[in-house]
Amino acid sequence: MNKPILSVTDLHKSFGPQHVLKGISLDVQAGERIAIIGGSGSGKSTFLRCINFMEMPSQGRIALDGHSLGSVKQTRAGETRVNYAERELCQVRARVGMVFQQFNLFPHMTVLENVMEGLVTVKRAAKTEAREVALSQLTKVGLSNRLDAYPSQLSGGQQQRVAIARALAMEPEIILFDEPTSSLDPELVGEVLRSIRVLADEGRTMLLVTHELGFAYHFATKVIFLADGVFHEVGTPEEVLKEPKQQKTKEFLRRFNEFAF
Amino acid sequence: MVRVGGTLVNYIWDFSAVFSHADLLILGLRNTVLLAIVSIAIGLAVGLALAALLLCQYRVPRYAALAFVEFYRSTPPIVHFFWFYFALPVLFNIEMSPFAAAVLALSTQSSAFYAEVFRGGILSIERGQREAGSALGMTKAQAMRRVVLPQAVARMIAPLVERSFELTKTTALASTLAFADLLYQAMMINSETFRPLEVYTLVALMYLILLTFASALARIGERRAARWR
């Protein structure tokens, strides 16, 4: 096994009294594509959002390329706490891309400006250079003909493809997809999934939280079933989706297939 | 024709006496505009600082700003005029010109209202916008400057303009400090010409034209700030 590019150790997350993640550990190798499935409220989005610190983990460590993030402090009560400096978090987030369920495009910027924004503001790239990169990413998701449109003029599927291009422009080492098709009309899901599959073919490292089990089956190198804040079952798509061993996984899949035809 | 006490009165409008004092009215208009612009500028700057305090994560500055805002929201502006002009010299031996007192009264009061507009505008931007910025690696300050503020400003323009109109009309209170604003000049001309209907009608017209013009400018600005909608 190579050294993992992302390593999560004993991750916990609580919102007030609610203990959402109860000790999650995961090593991600370069080129792996991990699909995370589970019922709503199981904590799968929270887990993904902890990886790039959209949510601050309550406990546990995250390491990127072998470097543990944050610094451990002892509190007066004798507990250990991990503190994160804003600068370190910004550097991590620039290396870990994220695509949101609600797209979250910047409505006051054109398609092109949206994709250039990270390069110009965060990476301090020259405008011409940023334009070049943005253009090639937008071409990849098939939107090079809508450069000057504003997000409000695009369909949901188009907006999500712009969001994918925006994340890609930063050349992230890992891309996190947080239910990227869940707020799309059914007929628009396909175009977004096709864009994601292009990235898979490029050998990119990706984590995908999804309800599209069919896509997870074809896309992922590893599937994780998350329930009650822990990994209940981990394996190849074949193992988890076709021959699940855990009772909970079986029930979840049965509920999912209830109205299949 | 106006009916007064059962008889018809033919009032003959005569602006000639008023027009002969046009220079006084022009001066009044100039002073009103000057007072409004200076007060709006200072009010906006202080309001922005107050909004930053209101949104601050620490309790002490937040409560201090909140107390300031509440105080100015809940007290009539004429009291502030009197306070700065009449009370400060008595209590603290601080004397100032009517203009300075009026600017202080107007800008502090409107800063409280502006602060609320700024705060509301910033809070109205969805959390996902800030998250999308920080997910790209932006610092909090960068996400505020590049993502939140441009959108918030577009939403703030209308209430800010509304507030500034309110302020411009409140400048008339400066006449109580014998500041030569438009209303004060009108009172002066009236006491000389005894033509209150003409004087005050004309003054109302001047306010109307001034603010209608400003309103047109504001609408252009608003459209520019939100051309993406």
Short mmCIF file of C-alpha atoms in Angstrom, two decimals:
data_model
loop_
_atom_site.label_atom_id
_atom_site.label_comp_id
_atom_site.label_asym_id
_atom_site.label_seq_id
_atom_site.Cartn_x
_atom_site.Cartn_y
_atom_site.Cartn_z
CA MET A 1 0.00 0.00 0.00
CA ASN A 2 1.18 3.50 -0.77
CA LYS A 3 1.03 6.28 1.73
CA PRO A 4 -2.57 7.61 1.83
CA ILE A 5 -3.05 11.16 0.59
CA LEU A 6 -5.89 11.67 3.07
CA SER A 7 -6.08 10.03 6.42
CA VAL A 8 -8.90 10.48 8.92
CA THR A 9 -8.45 9.07 12.41
CA ASP A 10 -11.19 8.59 15.02
CA LEU A 11 -13.28 11.53 13.84
CA HIS A 12 -16.11 12.68 16.10
CA LYS A 13 -18.56 15.47 15.53
CA SER A 14 -21.26 16.71 17.87
CA PHE A 15 -23.77 19.48 17.38
CA GLY A 16 -24.64 20.43 20.93
CA PRO A 17 -25.90 17.28 22.63
CA GLN A 18 -26.29 15.48 19.29
CA HIS A 19 -23.42 13.08 18.63
CA VAL A 20 -23.46 12.80 14.82
CA LEU A 21 -20.13 11.15 14.00
CA LYS A 22 -18.92 8.56 16.48
CA GLY A 23 -15.36 7.74 15.62
CA ILE A 24 -14.68 7.43 11.92
CA SER A 25 -11.35 6.42 10.43
CA LEU A 26 -10.55 6.32 6.75
CA ASP A 27 -7.45 6.23 4.57
CA VAL A 28 -7.78 7.46 1.01
CA GLN A 29 -5.21 6.43 -1.59
CA ALA A 30 -4.49 8.56 -4.62
CA GLY A 31 -6.90 7.68 -7.43
CA GLU A 32 -9.50 6.13 -5.17
CA ARG A 33 -13.14 6.97 -5.76
CA ILE A 34 -15.18 6.50 -2.63
CA ALA A 35 -18.95 6.63 -2.59
CA ILE A 36 -20.58 7.22 0.78
CA ILE A 37 -24.17 6.11 1.09
CA GLY A 38 -26.63 6.04 3.95
CA GLY A 39 -29.98 7.31 5.14
CA SER A 40 -30.70 10.98 5.66
CA GLY A 41 -29.41 12.18 8.99
CA SER A 42 -26.83 9.39 9.12
CA GLY A 43 -24.00 11.94 9.12
CA LYS A 44 -22.58 11.32 5.64
CA SER A 45 -22.65 14.99 4.62
CA THR A 46 -21.26 16.01 7.99
CA PHE A 47 -18.39 13.59 7.51
CA LEU A 48 -17.59 15.03 4.09
CA ARG A 49 -17.82 18.59 5.40
CA CYS A 50 -15.39 17.82 8.21
CA ILE A 51 -12.74 16.79 5.72
CA ASN A 52 -12.34 20.34 4.38
CA PHE A 53 -13.35 21.91 7.68
CA MET A 54 -16.69 23.33 6.56
CA GLU A 55 -17.56 21.81 9.93
CA MET A 56 -14.94 21.72 12.64
CA PRO A 57 -14.37 18.16 13.94
CA SER A 58 -15.10 17.82 17.64
CA GLN A 59 -12.39 15.19 18.03
CA GLY A 60 -9.94 13.22 15.93
CA ARG A 61 -7.21 14.04 13.44
CA ILE A 62 -7.11 14.61 9.72
CA ALA A 63 -3.86 14.27 7.81
CA LEU A 64 -3.21 15.42 4.27
CA ASP A 65 -0.20 13.89 2.48
CA GLY A 66 1.03 12.55 5.81
CA HIS A 67 0.91 15.94 7.55
CA SER A 68 -1.42 16.08 10.52
CA LEU A 69 -3.49 19.23 10.48
CA GLY A 70 -3.89 21.53 13.45
CA SER A 71 -1.92 21.60 16.65
CA VAL A 72 -2.80 19.72 19.80
CA LYS A 73 -3.39 21.75 22.94
CA GLN A 74 -3.97 20.53 26.47
CA THR A 75 -6.92 22.19 28.15
CA ARG A 76 -6.87 22.99 31.86
CA ALA A 77 -9.21 20.08 32.47
CA GLY A 78 -6.53 17.79 31.05
CA GLU A 79 -8.37 17.10 27.77
CA THR A 80 -6.62 17.39 24.46
CA ARG A 81 -7.96 19.80 21.87
CA VAL A 82 -6.88 20.40 18.32
CA ASN A 83 -6.55 24.05 17.29
CA TYR A 84 -6.49 25.11 13.67
CA ALA A 85 -5.01 28.32 12.34
CA GLU A 86 -7.08 30.08 9.67
CA ARG A 87 -4.11 30.12 7.30
CA GLU A 88 -3.67 26.36 7.52
CA LEU A 89 -7.37 25.77 6.92
CA CYS A 90 -7.31 28.02 3.84
CA GLN A 91 -4.34 26.12 2.42
CA VAL A 92 -6.08 22.80 3.01
CA ARG A 93 -9.33 23.97 1.44
CA ALA A 94 -7.47 25.21 -1.62
CA ARG A 95 -6.12 21.67 -2.05
CA VAL A 96 -9.45 19.92 -1.40
CA GLY A 97 -12.22 20.87 -3.80
CA MET A 98 -15.88 20.77 -2.90
CA VAL A 99 -19.08 20.60 -4.94
CA PHE A 100 -22.21 21.43 -2.98
CA GLN A 101 -25.75 20.10 -3.17
CA GLN A 102 -27.07 23.63 -3.74
CA PHE A 103 -24.31 24.55 -6.28
CA ASN A 104 -23.55 27.78 -4.38
CA LEU A 105 -22.33 29.59 -7.46
CA PHE A 106 -21.60 33.27 -6.97
CA PRO A 107 -24.69 34.93 -8.50
CA HIS A 108 -22.97 38.28 -9.06
CA MET A 109 -20.29 36.76 -11.27
CA THR A 110 -20.52 35.34 -14.77
CA VAL A 111 -19.81 31.68 -15.45
CA LEU A 112 -16.24 32.52 -16.43
CA GLU A 113 -15.69 34.78 -13.41
CA ASN A 114 -17.02 32.07 -11.09
CA VAL A 115 -14.43 29.61 -12.33
CA MET A 116 -11.62 32.19 -12.33
CA GLU A 117 -12.39 33.46 -8.82
CA GLY A 118 -10.40 30.93 -6.79
CA LEU A 119 -7.38 31.23 -9.06
CA VAL A 120 -7.36 35.03 -8.95
CA THR A 121 -8.26 35.63 -5.30
CA VAL A 122 -6.72 32.61 -3.58
CA LYS A 123 -3.88 31.54 -5.86
CA ARG A 124 -3.13 35.09 -7.02
CA ALA A 125 -2.89 33.96 -10.62
CA ALA A 126 -2.75 36.51 -13.42
CA LYS A 127 -6.12 37.17 -15.06
CA THR A 128 -5.04 35.89 -18.48
CA GLU A 129 -3.68 32.70 -17.00
CA ALA A 130 -6.78 32.18 -14.85
CA ARG A 131 -8.96 32.74 -17.91
CA GLU A 132 -7.03 30.09 -19.79
CA VAL A 133 -7.49 27.50 -17.03
CA ALA A 134 -11.16 28.41 -16.51
CA LEU A 135 -11.83 28.10 -20.21
CA SER A 136 -10.36 24.62 -20.44
CA GLN A 137 -12.29 23.42 -17.37
CA LEU A 138 -15.53 24.85 -18.73
CA THR A 139 -14.87 23.14 -22.02
CA LYS A 140 -14.48 19.87 -20.15
CA VAL A 141 -17.94 20.20 -18.58
CA GLY A 142 -19.39 21.35 -21.90
CA LEU A 143 -20.16 24.95 -21.04
CA SER A 144 -17.61 26.92 -23.02
CA ASN A 145 -20.51 28.51 -24.91
CA ARG A 146 -22.02 30.13 -21.77
CA LEU A 147 -19.00 32.04 -20.47
CA ASP A 148 -20.75 35.39 -20.04
CA ALA A 149 -24.03 34.05 -18.65
CA TYR A 150 -24.95 34.66 -15.04
CA PRO A 151 -25.89 31.65 -12.88
CA SER A 152 -29.53 32.79 -12.76
CA GLN A 153 -29.68 32.25 -16.54
CA LEU A 154 -28.61 28.59 -16.33
CA SER A 155 -30.46 25.38 -15.57
CA GLY A 156 -29.66 23.52 -12.37
CA GLY A 157 -27.60 20.94 -14.25
CA GLN A 158 -25.60 23.64 -15.99
CA GLN A 159 -25.03 25.44 -12.69
CA GLN A 160 -23.72 22.29 -11.07
CA ARG A 161 -21.37 21.69 -14.01
CA VAL A 162 -20.02 25.23 -13.57
CA ALA A 163 -19.54 24.46 -9.86
CA ILE A 164 -17.56 21.35 -10.84
CA ALA A 165 -15.39 23.43 -13.18
CA ARG A 166 -14.90 26.00 -10.41
CA ALA A 167 -13.62 23.31 -8.04
CA LEU A 168 -11.45 21.72 -10.75
CA ALA A 169 -9.79 25.01 -11.70
CA MET A 170 -7.97 24.99 -8.37
CA GLU A 171 -6.36 21.67 -9.37
CA PRO A 172 -7.40 20.00 -6.11
CA GLU A 173 -5.75 16.80 -4.97
CA ILE A 174 -9.10 15.52 -3.72
CA ILE A 175 -12.62 16.50 -4.74
CA LEU A 176 -15.55 16.18 -2.37
CA PHE A 177 -19.04 15.88 -3.85
CA ASP A 178 -21.83 16.55 -1.36
CA GLU A 179 -24.98 15.07 -2.93
CA PRO A 180 -24.27 16.88 -6.21
CA THR A 181 -27.47 15.73 -7.92
CA SER A 182 -29.94 15.79 -5.02
CA SER A 183 -31.45 19.18 -5.85
CA LEU A 184 -31.71 18.55 -9.58
CA ASP A 185 -34.73 17.62 -11.65
CA PRO A 186 -34.41 13.94 -12.64
CA GLU A 187 -33.78 14.69 -16.31
CA LEU A 188 -30.79 16.91 -15.38
CA VAL A 189 -29.05 14.34 -13.19
CA GLY A 190 -27.43 12.55 -16.11
CA GLU A 191 -25.43 15.50 -17.46
CA VAL A 192 -23.89 16.13 -14.03
CA LEU A 193 -23.05 12.48 -13.47
CA ARG A 194 -21.44 12.33 -16.92
CA SER A 195 -19.19 15.26 -15.95
CA ILE A 196 -18.20 13.48 -12.77
CA ARG A 197 -17.44 10.32 -14.71
CA VAL A 198 -15.06 12.23 -16.97
CA LEU A 199 -13.09 13.11 -13.83
CA ALA A 200 -13.11 9.50 -12.76
CA ASP A 201 -11.59 8.53 -16.09
CA GLU A 202 -8.80 11.05 -15.42
CA GLY A 203 -7.90 9.09 -12.31
CA ARG A 204 -8.81 11.83 -9.84
CA THR A 205 -9.27 11.13 -6.15
CA MET A 206 -12.88 11.72 -5.18
CA LEU A 207 -15.29 11.28 -2.31
CA LEU A 208 -18.95 11.30 -3.26
CA VAL A 209 -21.94 11.40 -0.96
CA THR A 210 -24.89 10.29 -3.02
CA HIS A 211 -28.30 8.70 -3.23
CA GLU A 212 -27.64 7.59 -6.81
CA LEU A 213 -26.80 3.98 -5.98
CA GLY A 214 -26.59 3.00 -9.63
CA PHE A 215 -23.98 5.65 -10.26
CA ALA A 216 -22.12 4.72 -7.08
CA TYR A 217 -21.98 1.13 -8.35
CA HIS A 218 -20.40 2.06 -11.68
CA PHE A 219 -18.29 4.96 -10.43
CA ALA A 220 -16.75 3.97 -7.14
CA THR A 221 -13.71 1.88 -6.32
CA LYS A 222 -15.00 1.64 -2.76
CA VAL A 223 -18.44 2.03 -1.21
CA ILE A 224 -19.06 2.96 2.41
CA PHE A 225 -22.41 2.52 4.11
CA LEU A 226 -22.69 5.00 6.94
CA ALA A 227 -25.35 4.65 9.62
CA ASP A 228 -25.71 6.05 13.14
CA GLY A 229 -22.44 7.94 12.85
CA VAL A 230 -20.19 4.96 12.09
CA PHE A 231 -19.08 3.00 9.03
CA HIS A 232 -21.32 -0.02 9.02
CA GLU A 233 -19.99 -1.66 5.93
CA VAL A 234 -17.05 -0.92 3.66
CA GLY A 235 -16.09 -2.74 0.51
CA THR A 236 -16.12 -2.83 -3.26
CA PRO A 237 -19.35 -1.74 -4.96
CA GLU A 238 -20.04 -5.39 -5.68
CA GLU A 239 -19.65 -6.35 -2.02
CA VAL A 240 -21.64 -3.54 -0.44
CA LEU A 241 -24.35 -2.96 -3.04
CA LYS A 242 -24.84 -6.47 -4.42
CA GLU A 243 -23.99 -8.76 -1.50
CA PRO A 244 -24.20 -6.76 1.71
CA LYS A 245 -23.37 -8.69 4.84
CA GLN A 246 -24.73 -6.35 7.50
CA GLN A 247 -28.43 -6.42 8.34
CA LYS A 248 -28.63 -2.59 8.30
CA THR A 249 -27.15 -2.35 4.86
CA LYS A 250 -29.58 -4.93 3.55
CA GLU A 251 -32.53 -3.02 5.00
CA PHE A 252 -31.29 0.25 3.57
CA LEU A 253 -30.92 -1.23 0.10
CA ARG A 254 -34.27 -2.94 0.32
CA ARG A 255 -35.96 0.36 1.18
CA PHE A 256 -34.15 1.92 -1.74
CA ASN A 257 -35.25 -0.73 -4.18
CA GLU A 258 -38.81 -0.88 -2.92
CA PHE A 259 -40.19 0.92 -5.93
CA ALA A 260 -37.65 -0.19 -8.48
CA PHE A 261 -39.00 -1.80 -11.63
CA MET B 1 -60.80 79.35 -4.91
CA VAL B 2 -61.01 78.46 -1.26
CA ARG B 3 -64.15 78.42 0.84
CA VAL B 4 -63.58 80.09 4.19
CA GLY B 5 -66.37 80.47 6.73
CA GLY B 6 -69.06 80.12 4.10
CA THR B 7 -67.75 82.75 1.69
CA LEU B 8 -65.63 82.12 -1.35
CA VAL B 9 -62.18 83.62 -1.15
CA ASN B 10 -60.15 84.29 -4.22
CA TYR B 11 -56.55 83.83 -3.21
CA ILE B 12 -54.21 85.44 -5.65
CA TRP B 13 -50.90 83.68 -5.82
CA ASP B 14 -48.01 86.10 -6.08
CA PHE B 15 -44.49 84.73 -6.13
CA SER B 16 -42.79 87.97 -7.12
CA ALA B 17 -41.87 88.98 -3.57
CA VAL B 18 -40.52 85.51 -2.93
CA PHE B 19 -38.58 85.35 -6.17
CA SER B 20 -36.87 88.61 -5.33
CA HIS B 21 -35.26 86.70 -2.45
CA ALA B 22 -34.20 83.82 -4.67
CA ASP B 23 -30.55 84.29 -3.67
CA LEU B 24 -31.48 83.49 -0.05
CA LEU B 25 -33.30 80.34 -1.10
CA ILE B 26 -30.39 79.22 -3.28
CA LEU B 27 -28.08 79.68 -0.30
CA GLY B 28 -30.52 77.69 1.85
CA LEU B 29 -30.63 74.91 -0.72
CA ARG B 30 -26.84 74.84 -0.89
CA ASN B 31 -26.61 74.60 2.91
CA THR B 32 -29.25 71.86 3.07
CA VAL B 33 -27.46 69.81 0.41
CA LEU B 34 -24.09 70.34 2.11
CA LEU B 35 -25.48 69.37 5.52
CA ALA B 36 -27.14 66.27 4.05
CA ILE B 37 -24.07 65.11 2.10
CA VAL B 38 -21.63 65.56 4.98
CA SER B 39 -24.01 63.85 7.42
CA ILE B 40 -24.71 60.96 5.05
CA ALA B 41 -20.98 60.42 4.43
CA ILE B 42 -20.09 60.42 8.12
CA GLY B 43 -23.20 58.41 8.98
CA LEU B 44 -22.31 55.71 6.44
CA ALA B 45 -18.75 55.40 7.70
CA VAL B 46 -19.77 55.24 11.37
CA GLY B 47 -22.66 52.94 10.45
CA LEU B 48 -20.29 50.50 8.75
CA ALA B 49 -18.07 50.43 11.83
CA LEU B 50 -21.13 49.92 14.04
CA ALA B 51 -22.31 47.07 11.83
CA ALA B 52 -18.92 45.40 12.20
CA LEU B 53 -19.33 45.66 15.97
CA LEU B 54 -22.90 44.33 15.80
CA LEU B 55 -21.64 41.28 13.88
CA CYS B 56 -18.62 40.87 16.13
CA GLN B 57 -18.31 37.52 17.91
CA TYR B 58 -17.31 39.17 21.21
CA ARG B 59 -20.06 40.21 23.55
CA VAL B 60 -18.84 43.56 24.94
CA PRO B 61 -18.46 45.49 21.65
CA ARG B 62 -21.64 43.89 20.34
CA TYR B 63 -23.72 45.02 23.31
CA ALA B 64 -22.16 48.49 23.27
CA ALA B 65 -23.12 48.92 19.60
CA LEU B 66 -26.56 47.52 20.28
CA ALA B 67 -27.10 50.05 23.09
CA PHE B 68 -26.06 52.88 20.75
CA VAL B 69 -28.43 51.72 18.04
CA GLU B 70 -31.33 51.27 20.45
CA PHE B 71 -30.77 54.72 21.96
CA TYR B 72 -30.92 56.50 18.62
CA ARG B 73 -33.81 54.44 17.36
CA SER B 74 -35.92 55.29 20.36
CA THR B 75 -35.33 59.02 20.85
CA PRO B 76 -36.61 61.89 18.66
CA PRO B 77 -33.99 63.59 16.49
CA ILE B 78 -34.79 67.13 17.67
CA VAL B 79 -33.58 66.13 21.13
CA HIS B 80 -30.20 65.23 19.63
CA PHE B 81 -29.97 68.62 17.93
CA PHE B 82 -30.65 70.40 21.20
CA TRP B 83 -28.28 68.14 23.06
CA PHE B 84 -25.31 68.82 20.81
CA TYR B 85 -26.00 72.53 20.47
CA PHE B 86 -27.35 73.59 23.88
CA ALA B 87 -26.46 70.88 26.41
CA LEU B 88 -22.82 70.22 25.54
CA PRO B 89 -21.73 73.85 26.15
CA VAL B 90 -23.48 73.88 29.53
CA LEU B 91 -22.35 70.45 30.72
CA PHE B 92 -18.90 70.06 29.20
CA ASN B 93 -18.05 73.53 28.01
CA ILE B 94 -17.94 72.28 24.43
CA GLU B 95 -19.24 74.85 21.98
CA MET B 96 -19.76 74.28 18.31
CA SER B 97 -21.29 75.94 15.30
CA PRO B 98 -24.91 75.17 14.37
CA PHE B 99 -23.57 73.33 11.31
CA ALA B 100 -21.27 71.11 13.38
CA ALA B 101 -24.02 70.39 15.89
CA ALA B 102 -26.45 69.51 13.09
CA VAL B 103 -23.90 67.24 11.38
CA LEU B 104 -23.22 65.45 14.67
CA ALA B 105 -26.88 65.01 15.46
CA LEU B 106 -27.79 63.79 11.97
CA SER B 107 -24.79 61.54 11.37
CA THR B 108 -24.88 59.80 14.75
CA GLN B 109 -28.59 59.18 14.46
CA SER B 110 -28.45 57.92 10.90
CA SER B 111 -25.34 55.82 11.61
CA ALA B 112 -27.52 53.79 13.96
CA PHE B 113 -30.04 53.19 11.17
CA TYR B 114 -27.38 52.60 8.52
CA ALA B 115 -25.73 50.05 10.83
CA GLU B 116 -28.95 48.05 10.91
CA VAL B 117 -29.21 48.16 7.13
CA PHE B 118 -25.60 46.95 6.73
CA ARG B 119 -26.05 44.23 9.32
CA GLY B 120 -29.30 43.01 7.80
CA GLY B 121 -27.83 43.06 4.28
CA ILE B 122 -24.82 41.01 5.27
CA LEU B 123 -26.88 38.50 7.25
CA SER B 124 -29.31 38.09 4.36
CA ILE B 125 -26.65 36.42 2.19
CA GLU B 126 -27.04 32.64 2.39
CA ARG B 127 -24.48 30.70 4.40
CA GLY B 128 -23.68 28.59 1.34
CA GLN B 129 -22.15 31.63 -0.38
CA ARG B 130 -19.61 32.13 2.38
CA GLU B 131 -18.98 28.37 2.41
CA ALA B 132 -18.38 28.28 -1.34
CA GLY B 133 -15.79 31.02 -0.89
CA SER B 134 -13.99 29.33 1.96
CA ALA B 135 -14.16 25.95 0.17
CA LEU B 136 -12.00 27.57 -2.54
CA GLY B 137 -9.50 28.54 0.14
CA MET B 138 -10.56 32.13 0.76
CA THR B 139 -9.94 33.69 4.14
CA LYS B 140 -12.98 35.01 6.00
CA ALA B 141 -12.02 38.53 4.95
CA GLN B 142 -11.67 37.53 1.29
CA ALA B 143 -15.03 35.74 1.31
CA MET B 144 -16.60 38.84 2.84
CA ARG B 145 -15.04 41.19 0.30
CA ARG B 146 -15.37 39.10 -2.85
CA VAL B 147 -18.53 37.09 -2.22
CA VAL B 148 -20.77 38.49 0.52
CA LEU B 149 -20.41 42.27 0.24
CA PRO B 150 -21.01 42.66 -3.51
CA GLN B 151 -24.31 40.79 -3.13
CA ALA B 152 -25.20 42.47 0.16
CA VAL B 153 -24.58 45.96 -1.22
CA ALA B 154 -27.04 45.37 -4.04
CA ARG B 155 -29.68 44.51 -1.46
CA MET B 156 -28.73 47.44 0.78
CA ILE B 157 -29.02 50.23 -1.76
CA ALA B 158 -32.78 50.68 -1.57
CA PRO B 159 -32.99 50.89 2.24
CA LEU B 160 -29.86 53.06 2.37
CA VAL B 161 -31.40 55.49 -0.10
CA GLU B 162 -34.64 55.49 1.88
CA ARG B 163 -32.69 56.31 5.04
CA SER B 164 -30.74 59.08 3.32
CA PHE B 165 -33.97 60.69 2.09
CA GLU B 166 -35.27 60.58 5.63
CA LEU B 167 -32.05 62.25 6.77
CA THR B 168 -32.23 64.93 4.09
CA LYS B 169 -35.71 65.89 5.22
CA THR B 170 -34.61 65.84 8.86
CA THR B 171 -31.98 68.50 8.05
CA ALA B 172 -34.89 70.96 8.34
CA LEU B 173 -34.55 70.58 12.10
CA ALA B 174 -31.25 72.45 11.84
CA SER B 175 -33.34 75.58 11.38
CA THR B 176 -34.13 75.36 15.10
CA LEU B 177 -30.42 76.03 15.72
CA ALA B 178 -30.61 79.11 13.45
CA PHE B 179 -28.63 77.29 10.76
CA ALA B 180 -29.35 78.88 7.38
CA ASP B 181 -30.80 75.80 5.72
CA LEU B 182 -33.63 75.87 3.22
CA LEU B 183 -36.38 75.93 5.84
CA TYR B 184 -34.67 78.62 7.94
CA GLN B 185 -34.29 80.82 4.88
CA ALA B 186 -37.96 80.28 4.11
CA MET B 187 -38.90 81.46 7.59
CA MET B 188 -36.72 84.53 7.12
CA ILE B 189 -38.28 85.40 3.77
CA ASN B 190 -41.74 84.81 5.16
CA SER B 191 -41.21 87.23 8.02
CA GLU B 192 -40.26 89.85 5.46
CA THR B 193 -42.77 89.22 2.69
CA PHE B 194 -45.74 87.80 4.63
CA ARG B 195 -46.27 85.32 1.83
CA PRO B 196 -46.23 81.95 3.69
CA LEU B 197 -48.19 80.04 1.04
CA GLU B 198 -45.81 81.00 -1.73
CA VAL B 199 -42.66 80.61 0.36
CA TYR B 200 -43.44 77.19 1.78
CA THR B 201 -44.91 75.89 -1.47
CA LEU B 202 -41.75 76.88 -3.25
CA VAL B 203 -39.58 75.32 -0.55
CA ALA B 204 -41.55 72.08 -0.74
CA LEU B 205 -41.05 72.11 -4.50
CA MET B 206 -37.32 72.57 -4.05
CA TYR B 207 -37.13 69.56 -1.69
CA LEU B 208 -39.23 67.60 -4.16
CA ILE B 209 -37.01 68.38 -7.13
CA LEU B 210 -33.84 67.74 -5.12
CA LEU B 211 -34.96 64.33 -3.87
CA THR B 212 -36.55 63.25 -7.14
CA PHE B 213 -33.24 63.94 -8.83
CA ALA B 214 -31.39 61.99 -6.14
CA SER B 215 -33.91 59.19 -6.45
CA ALA B 216 -33.28 58.87 -10.19
CA LEU B 217 -29.54 58.65 -9.54
CA ALA B 218 -30.08 55.99 -6.88
CA ARG B 219 -32.18 53.90 -9.23
CA ILE B 220 -29.41 53.93 -11.81
CA GLY B 221 -26.93 52.92 -9.11
CA GLU B 222 -29.13 50.09 -7.97
CA ARG B 223 -29.50 48.72 -11.47
CA ARG B 224 -25.74 48.85 -11.95
CA ALA B 225 -25.05 47.03 -8.68
CA ALA B 226 -27.44 44.21 -9.51
CA ARG B 227 -27.13 43.78 -13.27
CA TRP B 228 -26.73 40.03 -12.66
CA ARG B 229 -30.24 39.55 -11.31
#
